[in-house]
mmCIF file of C-alpha atoms in Angstrom:
data_model
loop_
_atom_site.group_PDB
_atom_site.id
_atom_site.type_symbol
_atom_site.label_atom_id
_atom_site.label_comp_id
_atom_site.label_asym_id
_atom_site.label_seq_id
_atom_site.Cartn_x
_atom_site.Cartn_y
_atom_site.Cartn_z
ATOM 1 C CA ASN K 8 120.222 94.824 65.545
ATOM 2 C CA ALA K 9 119.878 92.418 62.297
ATOM 3 C CA GLY K 10 116.812 92.365 60.389
ATOM 4 C CA VAL K 11 114.960 89.193 58.711
ATOM 5 C CA MET K 12 117.581 87.500 56.903
ATOM 6 C CA GLN K 13 116.711 85.454 53.702
ATOM 7 C CA ASN K 14 118.936 83.003 51.880
ATOM 8 C CA PRO K 15 119.660 82.618 48.557
ATOM 9 C CA ARG K 16 118.593 86.428 47.140
ATOM 10 C CA HIS K 17 117.940 84.634 43.730
ATOM 11 C CA LEU K 18 117.317 81.119 43.142
ATOM 12 C CA VAL K 19 117.663 79.367 39.331
ATOM 13 C CA ARG K 20 115.996 75.947 39.079
ATOM 14 C CA ARG K 21 114.952 73.569 36.157
ATOM 15 C CA ARG K 22 111.539 72.070 35.853
ATOM 16 C CA GLY K 23 111.635 69.375 38.654
ATOM 17 C CA GLN K 24 113.902 70.270 40.694
ATOM 18 C CA GLU K 25 113.589 71.056 44.105
ATOM 19 C CA ALA K 26 113.807 74.401 45.966
ATOM 20 C CA ARG K 27 114.645 75.285 49.479
ATOM 21 C CA LEU K 28 114.558 78.829 50.982
ATOM 22 C CA ARG K 29 115.671 79.526 54.206
ATOM 23 C CA CYS K 30 114.433 82.789 56.560
ATOM 24 C CA SER K 31 116.132 83.848 59.838
ATOM 25 C CA PRO K 32 113.731 86.077 62.037
ATOM 26 C CA MET K 33 114.736 89.092 63.611
ATOM 27 C CA LYS K 34 116.254 88.742 66.897
ATOM 28 C CA GLY K 35 113.720 87.817 69.671
ATOM 29 C CA HIS K 36 110.857 87.095 67.290
ATOM 30 C CA SER K 37 109.271 83.630 67.309
ATOM 31 C CA HIS K 38 106.574 84.070 64.602
ATOM 32 C CA VAL K 39 107.726 83.409 61.081
ATOM 33 C CA TYR K 40 105.119 84.100 57.951
ATOM 34 C CA TRP K 41 105.677 83.291 54.626
ATOM 35 C CA TYR K 42 104.071 85.224 51.873
ATOM 36 C CA ARG K 43 104.372 84.828 47.924
ATOM 37 C CA GLN K 44 104.598 87.815 45.001
ATOM 38 C CA LEU K 45 104.036 86.410 41.412
ATOM 39 C CA PRO K 46 105.142 89.204 39.025
ATOM 40 C CA GLU K 47 102.949 92.246 38.797
ATOM 41 C CA GLU K 48 100.967 91.035 41.800
ATOM 42 C CA GLY K 49 100.133 91.418 45.414
ATOM 43 C CA LEU K 50 101.590 89.496 48.216
ATOM 44 C CA LYS K 51 99.702 86.066 49.325
ATOM 45 C CA PHE K 52 99.670 84.718 52.652
ATOM 46 C CA MET K 53 101.074 81.078 52.330
ATOM 47 C CA VAL K 54 102.034 80.187 56.182
ATOM 48 C CA TYR K 55 102.406 80.773 59.491
ATOM 49 C CA LEU K 56 104.749 78.863 61.977
ATOM 50 C CA GLN K 57 106.257 79.070 65.482
ATOM 51 C CA LYS K 58 109.327 77.290 66.684
ATOM 52 C CA GLU K 59 108.493 73.270 65.747
ATOM 53 C CA ASN K 60 105.217 74.222 65.142
ATOM 54 C CA ILE K 61 102.910 74.781 62.081
ATOM 55 C CA ILE K 62 100.208 77.649 62.922
ATOM 56 C CA ASP K 63 98.288 78.394 60.036
ATOM 57 C CA GLU K 64 99.129 76.569 56.458
ATOM 58 C CA SER K 65 95.867 77.232 54.787
ATOM 59 C CA GLY K 66 97.572 79.802 52.004
ATOM 60 C CA MET K 67 99.915 76.867 51.237
ATOM 61 C CA PRO K 68 99.664 74.766 47.704
ATOM 62 C CA LYS K 69 98.244 71.184 48.659
ATOM 63 C CA GLU K 70 100.995 69.697 46.651
ATOM 64 C CA ARG K 71 104.751 70.136 46.542
ATOM 65 C CA PHE K 72 105.192 72.813 49.292
ATOM 66 C CA SER K 73 106.157 72.365 52.766
ATOM 67 C CA ALA K 74 107.728 74.269 55.373
ATOM 68 C CA GLU K 75 109.342 73.817 58.960
ATOM 69 C CA PHE K 76 110.425 76.460 61.624
ATOM 70 C CA PRO K 77 112.662 73.604 63.916
ATOM 71 C CA LYS K 78 113.908 74.488 67.487
ATOM 72 C CA GLU K 79 117.464 75.159 65.662
ATOM 73 C CA GLY K 80 118.044 76.777 62.449
ATOM 74 C CA PRO K 81 115.884 78.979 59.970
ATOM 75 C CA SER K 82 112.641 78.380 59.009
ATOM 76 C CA ILE K 83 112.885 76.501 55.587
ATOM 77 C CA LEU K 84 110.157 76.651 52.607
ATOM 78 C CA ARG K 85 110.950 73.705 50.284
ATOM 79 C CA ILE K 86 108.996 73.393 47.001
ATOM 80 C CA GLN K 87 109.223 70.001 45.112
ATOM 81 C CA GLN K 88 109.371 69.128 41.813
ATOM 82 C CA VAL K 89 109.274 72.908 40.736
ATOM 83 C CA VAL K 90 107.138 74.092 37.745
ATOM 84 C CA ARG K 91 107.268 77.311 35.695
ATOM 85 C CA GLY K 92 104.552 78.539 37.574
ATOM 86 C CA ASP K 93 106.336 78.754 41.089
ATOM 87 C CA SER K 94 108.618 81.788 39.979
ATOM 88 C CA ALA K 95 107.881 84.339 42.427
ATOM 89 C CA ALA K 96 109.368 86.262 45.049
ATOM 90 C CA TYR K 97 109.103 84.597 48.493
ATOM 91 C CA PHE K 98 109.133 86.903 51.149
ATOM 92 C CA CYS K 99 108.971 85.745 54.757
ATOM 93 C CA ALA K 100 108.231 87.848 57.295
ATOM 94 C CA SER K 101 108.841 87.537 61.657
ATOM 95 C CA SER K 102 106.852 89.156 64.440
ATOM 96 C CA GLN K 103 107.249 89.219 68.478
ATOM 97 C CA VAL K 104 103.900 88.355 69.101
ATOM 98 C CA GLN K 105 100.739 86.715 67.364
ATOM 99 C CA GLY K 106 98.519 88.693 65.248
ATOM 100 C CA GLY K 107 97.970 92.405 65.424
ATOM 101 C CA TYR K 108 101.727 93.524 65.949
ATOM 102 C CA GLU K 109 104.002 94.490 62.951
ATOM 103 C CA GLN K 110 105.615 92.315 60.814
ATOM 104 C CA TYR K 111 109.039 92.708 59.588
ATOM 105 C CA PHE K 112 110.019 91.934 56.011
ATOM 106 C CA GLY K 113 113.082 90.144 54.395
ATOM 107 C CA PRO K 114 114.768 90.822 51.430
ATOM 108 C CA GLY K 115 113.222 87.926 49.467
ATOM 109 C CA THR K 116 114.454 84.947 46.913
ATOM 110 C CA ARG K 117 113.876 85.532 43.819
ATOM 111 C CA LEU K 118 112.905 82.084 42.556
ATOM 112 C CA THR K 119 113.145 81.800 38.876
ATOM 113 C CA VAL K 120 112.026 78.035 37.287
ATOM 114 C CA THR K 121 113.670 77.604 33.513
ATOM 115 C CA GLY V 25 86.398 84.448 52.925
ATOM 116 C CA GLU V 26 88.861 87.310 54.137
ATOM 117 C CA ASN V 27 89.532 89.828 51.489
ATOM 118 C CA VAL V 28 90.835 93.301 51.221
ATOM 119 C CA GLU V 29 90.292 95.661 47.931
ATOM 120 C CA GLN V 30 92.509 98.162 47.643
ATOM 121 C CA HIS V 31 91.851 101.507 44.899
ATOM 122 C CA PRO V 32 93.115 102.966 42.750
ATOM 123 C CA SER V 33 95.299 100.567 41.354
ATOM 124 C CA THR V 34 97.477 103.213 39.986
ATOM 125 C CA LEU V 35 97.827 106.765 41.170
ATOM 126 C CA SER V 36 99.683 109.967 39.140
ATOM 127 C CA VAL V 37 99.803 113.150 41.307
ATOM 128 C CA GLN V 38 102.035 116.477 40.941
ATOM 129 C CA GLU V 39 105.195 117.100 43.158
ATOM 130 C CA GLY V 40 103.530 118.793 46.299
ATOM 131 C CA ASP V 41 99.970 117.406 45.873
ATOM 132 C CA SER V 42 98.209 115.034 48.362
ATOM 133 C CA ALA V 43 97.724 111.295 47.498
ATOM 134 C CA VAL V 44 94.612 108.806 49.079
ATOM 135 C CA ILE V 45 94.860 105.095 49.115
ATOM 136 C CA LYS V 46 91.738 103.677 49.880
ATOM 137 C CA CYS V 47 91.170 99.901 50.846
ATOM 138 C CA THR V 48 87.901 97.855 52.602
ATOM 139 C CA TYR V 49 88.155 94.820 54.139
ATOM 140 C CA SER V 50 85.605 91.731 54.523
ATOM 141 C CA ASP V 51 86.437 89.847 57.904
ATOM 142 C CA SER V 52 85.010 91.831 61.196
ATOM 143 C CA ALA V 53 87.224 90.275 63.322
ATOM 144 C CA SER V 54 90.500 92.222 61.787
ATOM 145 C CA ASN V 55 91.956 94.698 64.504
ATOM 146 C CA TYR V 56 95.259 95.624 62.779
ATOM 147 C CA PHE V 57 95.966 97.630 59.586
ATOM 148 C CA PRO V 58 99.366 98.091 58.142
ATOM 149 C CA TRP V 59 100.408 100.141 55.467
ATOM 150 C CA TYR V 60 103.608 98.841 53.423
ATOM 151 C CA LYS V 61 105.763 100.509 50.854
ATOM 152 C CA GLN V 62 107.775 98.440 48.119
ATOM 153 C CA GLU V 63 110.022 100.118 45.777
ATOM 154 C CA LEU V 64 111.027 97.934 42.665
ATOM 155 C CA GLY V 65 112.983 94.820 43.706
ATOM 156 C CA LYS V 66 112.688 95.749 47.066
ATOM 157 C CA ARG V 67 110.889 94.106 50.097
ATOM 158 C CA PRO V 68 107.740 95.466 51.464
ATOM 159 C CA GLN V 69 108.529 97.838 54.401
ATOM 160 C CA LEU V 70 106.062 99.070 56.984
ATOM 161 C CA ILE V 71 105.349 102.729 56.864
ATOM 162 C CA ILE V 72 102.590 103.039 59.524
ATOM 163 C CA ASP V 73 99.736 100.993 60.946
ATOM 164 C CA ILE V 74 96.807 101.710 63.128
ATOM 165 C CA ARG V 75 94.765 99.110 65.680
ATOM 166 C CA SER V 76 91.103 99.141 65.879
ATOM 167 C CA ASN V 77 90.901 101.127 68.892
ATOM 168 C CA VAL V 78 92.369 104.106 67.276
ATOM 169 C CA GLY V 79 90.635 106.018 64.189
ATOM 170 C CA GLU V 80 93.291 108.157 63.188
ATOM 171 C CA LYS V 81 96.784 108.073 63.363
ATOM 172 C CA LYS V 82 99.538 110.620 61.628
ATOM 173 C CA ASP V 83 103.392 110.284 61.485
ATOM 174 C CA GLN V 84 104.692 113.565 59.661
ATOM 175 C CA ARG V 85 103.546 113.665 56.470
ATOM 176 C CA ILE V 86 101.694 110.239 56.701
ATOM 177 C CA ALA V 87 98.279 109.730 58.205
ATOM 178 C CA VAL V 88 96.183 106.568 58.478
ATOM 179 C CA THR V 89 91.996 106.461 59.287
ATOM 180 C CA LEU V 90 90.299 103.906 59.953
ATOM 181 C CA ASN V 91 86.308 103.726 60.235
ATOM 182 C CA LYS V 92 85.446 100.298 61.613
ATOM 183 C CA THR V 93 81.384 100.466 60.924
ATOM 184 C CA ALA V 94 82.051 100.799 57.648
ATOM 185 C CA LYS V 95 85.111 98.325 57.053
ATOM 186 C CA HIS V 96 87.137 101.213 55.094
ATOM 187 C CA PHE V 97 90.757 102.742 55.930
ATOM 188 C CA SER V 98 92.634 104.714 54.043
ATOM 189 C CA LEU V 99 96.156 106.184 53.257
ATOM 190 C CA HIS V 100 96.983 109.952 52.965
ATOM 191 C CA ILE V 101 100.065 111.276 51.949
ATOM 192 C CA THR V 102 100.600 115.009 51.759
ATOM 193 C CA GLU V 103 102.993 117.164 50.122
ATOM 194 C CA THR V 104 104.106 114.065 47.779
ATOM 195 C CA GLN V 105 107.624 113.981 46.766
ATOM 196 C CA PRO V 106 109.421 112.067 43.821
ATOM 197 C CA GLU V 107 110.946 109.730 46.382
ATOM 198 C CA ASP V 108 107.188 108.547 47.576
ATOM 199 C CA SER V 109 107.013 106.884 44.232
ATOM 200 C CA ALA V 110 106.666 102.901 45.128
ATOM 201 C CA VAL V 111 103.617 100.482 45.411
ATOM 202 C CA TYR V 112 101.725 100.774 48.451
ATOM 203 C CA PHE V 113 99.661 97.789 49.850
ATOM 204 C CA CYS V 114 97.436 97.785 52.752
ATOM 205 C CA ALA V 115 96.551 94.875 54.644
ATOM 206 C CA ALA V 116 94.339 93.245 57.294
ATOM 207 C CA SER V 117 95.343 91.091 60.129
ATOM 208 C CA SER V 118 93.183 89.616 63.195
ATOM 209 C CA SER V 119 94.724 88.606 66.704
ATOM 210 C CA ASN V 120 92.996 85.116 65.758
ATOM 211 C CA THR V 121 95.048 84.575 63.308
ATOM 212 C CA GLY V 122 97.955 86.835 62.432
ATOM 213 C CA LYS V 123 98.368 86.597 58.865
ATOM 214 C CA LEU V 124 98.264 89.468 56.918
ATOM 215 C CA ILE V 125 95.638 89.464 54.064
ATOM 216 C CA PHE V 126 96.746 92.211 51.508
ATOM 217 C CA GLY V 127 94.979 94.933 49.047
ATOM 218 C CA GLN V 128 96.151 94.250 45.500
ATOM 219 C CA GLY V 129 98.370 97.012 45.646
ATOM 220 C CA THR V 130 98.547 101.039 44.595
ATOM 221 C CA THR V 131 101.482 102.140 42.371
ATOM 222 C CA LEU V 132 101.905 105.747 43.063
ATOM 223 C CA GLN V 133 103.988 108.036 40.642
ATOM 224 C CA VAL V 134 105.029 111.216 41.830
ATOM 225 C CA LYS V 135 105.508 113.629 38.971
ATOM 226 C CA PRO V 136 108.404 116.556 39.536
#
């Protein structure tokens, strides 16, 4: 029973490049959440998606960030024109149903912007 | 807006002692309160959770209490061991939104 999968585990990008982070939820889970953890800080909600729908993107920066969860394939968090301040660990979590239920986290993608 | 405050930010105890971490939340609609343990460089791991229709829940050395009136919930670890050393995060969520609002984290150090 595979858990939440994320890739790549580590990603290095130069300023101005694009970063694509992928997340495959646990089997049977259709709800995906993305969180960002800045160095030495806590976890901040970014976006909540179900298949083909963005449910809540209240935590997403207004520019350069986008997310999708297509009918087939993993959820993708895309960061365009990365800046040094984007360097962080990006975790996705999945759950079986919305709200009030367990969310299980993937291993994270550690993005470093040089 | 939604907010979760967590205290203390650091906690150092001797092996065998108890540790208590406290959180308060602001959103009255919150009805689910999980606790996560995160070791350095690893993913957050769910260790225990409680829902708003329950006041207390226990799992071996770990217990969580919830006071909905005061909007407080706490994590209690008894008989601490060095392997309990990690960062612990509380969180709150509501059925309406699904997203977890996390506290700032508590770094627990258990000295052998």
